[in-house]
């Protein structure tokens, strides 16, 4: 079946540092989504990518959809304590269908 | 513009009881998805519904679990005769009928604890 691999699994950084995490798959996707999940809450959509090569920003967050459509990365610049959480990068199995999730990247930010 | 709503947020059941989880999609959304999340894991797809239709139930356990999305009212995920292994967070997501139909917005989840 289709799988998504996220790396790193966890990160411990100092406040103010930049962060980079990525998502890879052996399958090709037409859409890639980045979510953040806080403890006890549902995933919140950060950035949606719809075209290969697309680079999209949302405040301090920047995400890119790989040109091969098999990977994506998320950068967070000048991290702050509220960036703490688990970041997921699911992709739809089919148009309008279920999302395939990886195991997430857990980010910890030290003030 | 209200987001996806789920209730209850927390549900405690004893083994053998039934659990009913409700989800109201975002306004204008007609696709509903249910996912389950165990501790320290990503979300796992369960079922995808449109109004009065089950589109994909490939992630649903074969027994005790059912889902519906009636013409009127919220989508319901029903778990009969719950067991301890059903304890998890259950998330509902919705997506629009047109445009970016594969962009899903999640609710806050229902945390089910089976005693």
Tab-separated table of C-alpha atoms in Angstrom, chain B residues 18-91:
chain	number	residue	atom	x	y	z
B	18	UNK	CA	-22.393	1.436	22.436
B	19	UNK	CA	-20.566	4.616	21.464
B	20	UNK	CA	-22.061	7.238	19.142
B	21	UNK	CA	-19.822	9.957	17.806
B	22	UNK	CA	-21.247	12.927	15.897
B	23	UNK	CA	-19.732	15.177	13.278
B	24	UNK	CA	-21.134	18.284	11.608
B	25	UNK	CA	-19.080	19.301	8.553
B	26	UNK	CA	-18.134	22.840	7.666
B	27	UNK	CA	-20.851	24.870	5.988
B	28	UNK	CA	-20.909	24.112	2.280
B	29	UNK	CA	-19.003	20.843	2.660
B	30	UNK	CA	-20.665	17.608	1.644
B	31	UNK	CA	-17.810	15.117	2.010
B	32	UNK	CA	-17.123	13.643	5.458
B	33	UNK	CA	-14.223	11.434	6.516
B	34	UNK	CA	-13.598	9.604	9.769
B	35	UNK	CA	-10.104	8.800	11.086
B	36	UNK	CA	-8.829	7.060	14.201
B	37	UNK	CA	-5.653	7.976	16.064
B	38	UNK	CA	-3.942	5.804	18.641
B	39	UNK	CA	-1.411	7.394	21.027
B	40	UNK	CA	1.949	8.229	19.408
B	41	UNK	CA	0.619	7.402	15.929
B	42	UNK	CA	-0.640	9.192	12.845
B	43	UNK	CA	-4.268	9.221	11.813
B	44	UNK	CA	-5.684	6.135	10.108
B	45	UNK	CA	-8.504	6.455	7.606
B	46	UNK	CA	-11.750	4.664	8.440
B	47	UNK	CA	-14.564	5.773	6.133
B	48	UNK	CA	-15.530	8.399	3.564
B	49	UNK	CA	-19.153	9.441	3.139
B	50	UNK	CA	-21.245	11.823	1.130
B	51	UNK	CA	-24.855	12.592	1.930
B	52	UNK	CA	-26.710	9.267	2.224
B	53	UNK	CA	-23.827	7.368	0.593
B	54	UNK	CA	-20.782	5.483	1.803
B	55	UNK	CA	-18.059	6.101	-0.771
B	56	UNK	CA	-15.117	4.227	0.760
B	57	UNK	CA	-15.217	2.108	3.915
B	58	UNK	CA	-11.947	0.290	3.332
B	59	UNK	CA	-10.585	1.354	6.726
B	60	UNK	CA	-13.583	0.291	8.802
B	61	UNK	CA	-13.307	-2.826	10.966
B	62	UNK	CA	-15.603	-5.515	9.596
B	63	UNK	CA	-17.644	-5.851	12.762
B	64	UNK	CA	-19.200	-3.520	15.332
B	65	UNK	CA	-18.393	-0.299	13.439
B	66	UNK	CA	-20.810	1.584	11.195
B	67	UNK	CA	-21.116	5.098	9.839
B	68	UNK	CA	-23.831	7.169	8.252
B	69	UNK	CA	-24.321	10.662	6.887
B	70	UNK	CA	-28.056	11.227	6.551
B	71	UNK	CA	-29.740	13.805	4.342
B	72	UNK	CA	-30.440	15.901	7.413
B	73	UNK	CA	-28.259	16.101	10.503
B	74	UNK	CA	-24.718	15.182	11.423
B	75	UNK	CA	-22.633	12.212	10.378
B	76	UNK	CA	-22.593	9.459	13.008
B	77	UNK	CA	-19.853	6.932	13.731
B	78	UNK	CA	-21.317	4.102	15.768
B	79	UNK	CA	-19.328	1.501	17.661
B	80	UNK	CA	-21.317	-1.357	19.127
B	81	UNK	CA	-20.184	-3.533	22.038
B	82	UNK	CA	-17.052	-1.490	22.630
B	83	UNK	CA	-13.830	-3.175	23.759
B	84	UNK	CA	-10.751	-1.670	25.410
B	85	UNK	CA	-8.915	-1.635	22.077
B	86	UNK	CA	-11.466	0.864	20.735
B	87	UNK	CA	-10.045	3.513	23.075
B	88	UNK	CA	-8.617	6.181	20.780
B	89	UNK	CA	-9.183	9.666	19.412
B	90	UNK	CA	-11.665	9.737	16.548
B	91	UNK	CA	-11.455	12.645	14.128
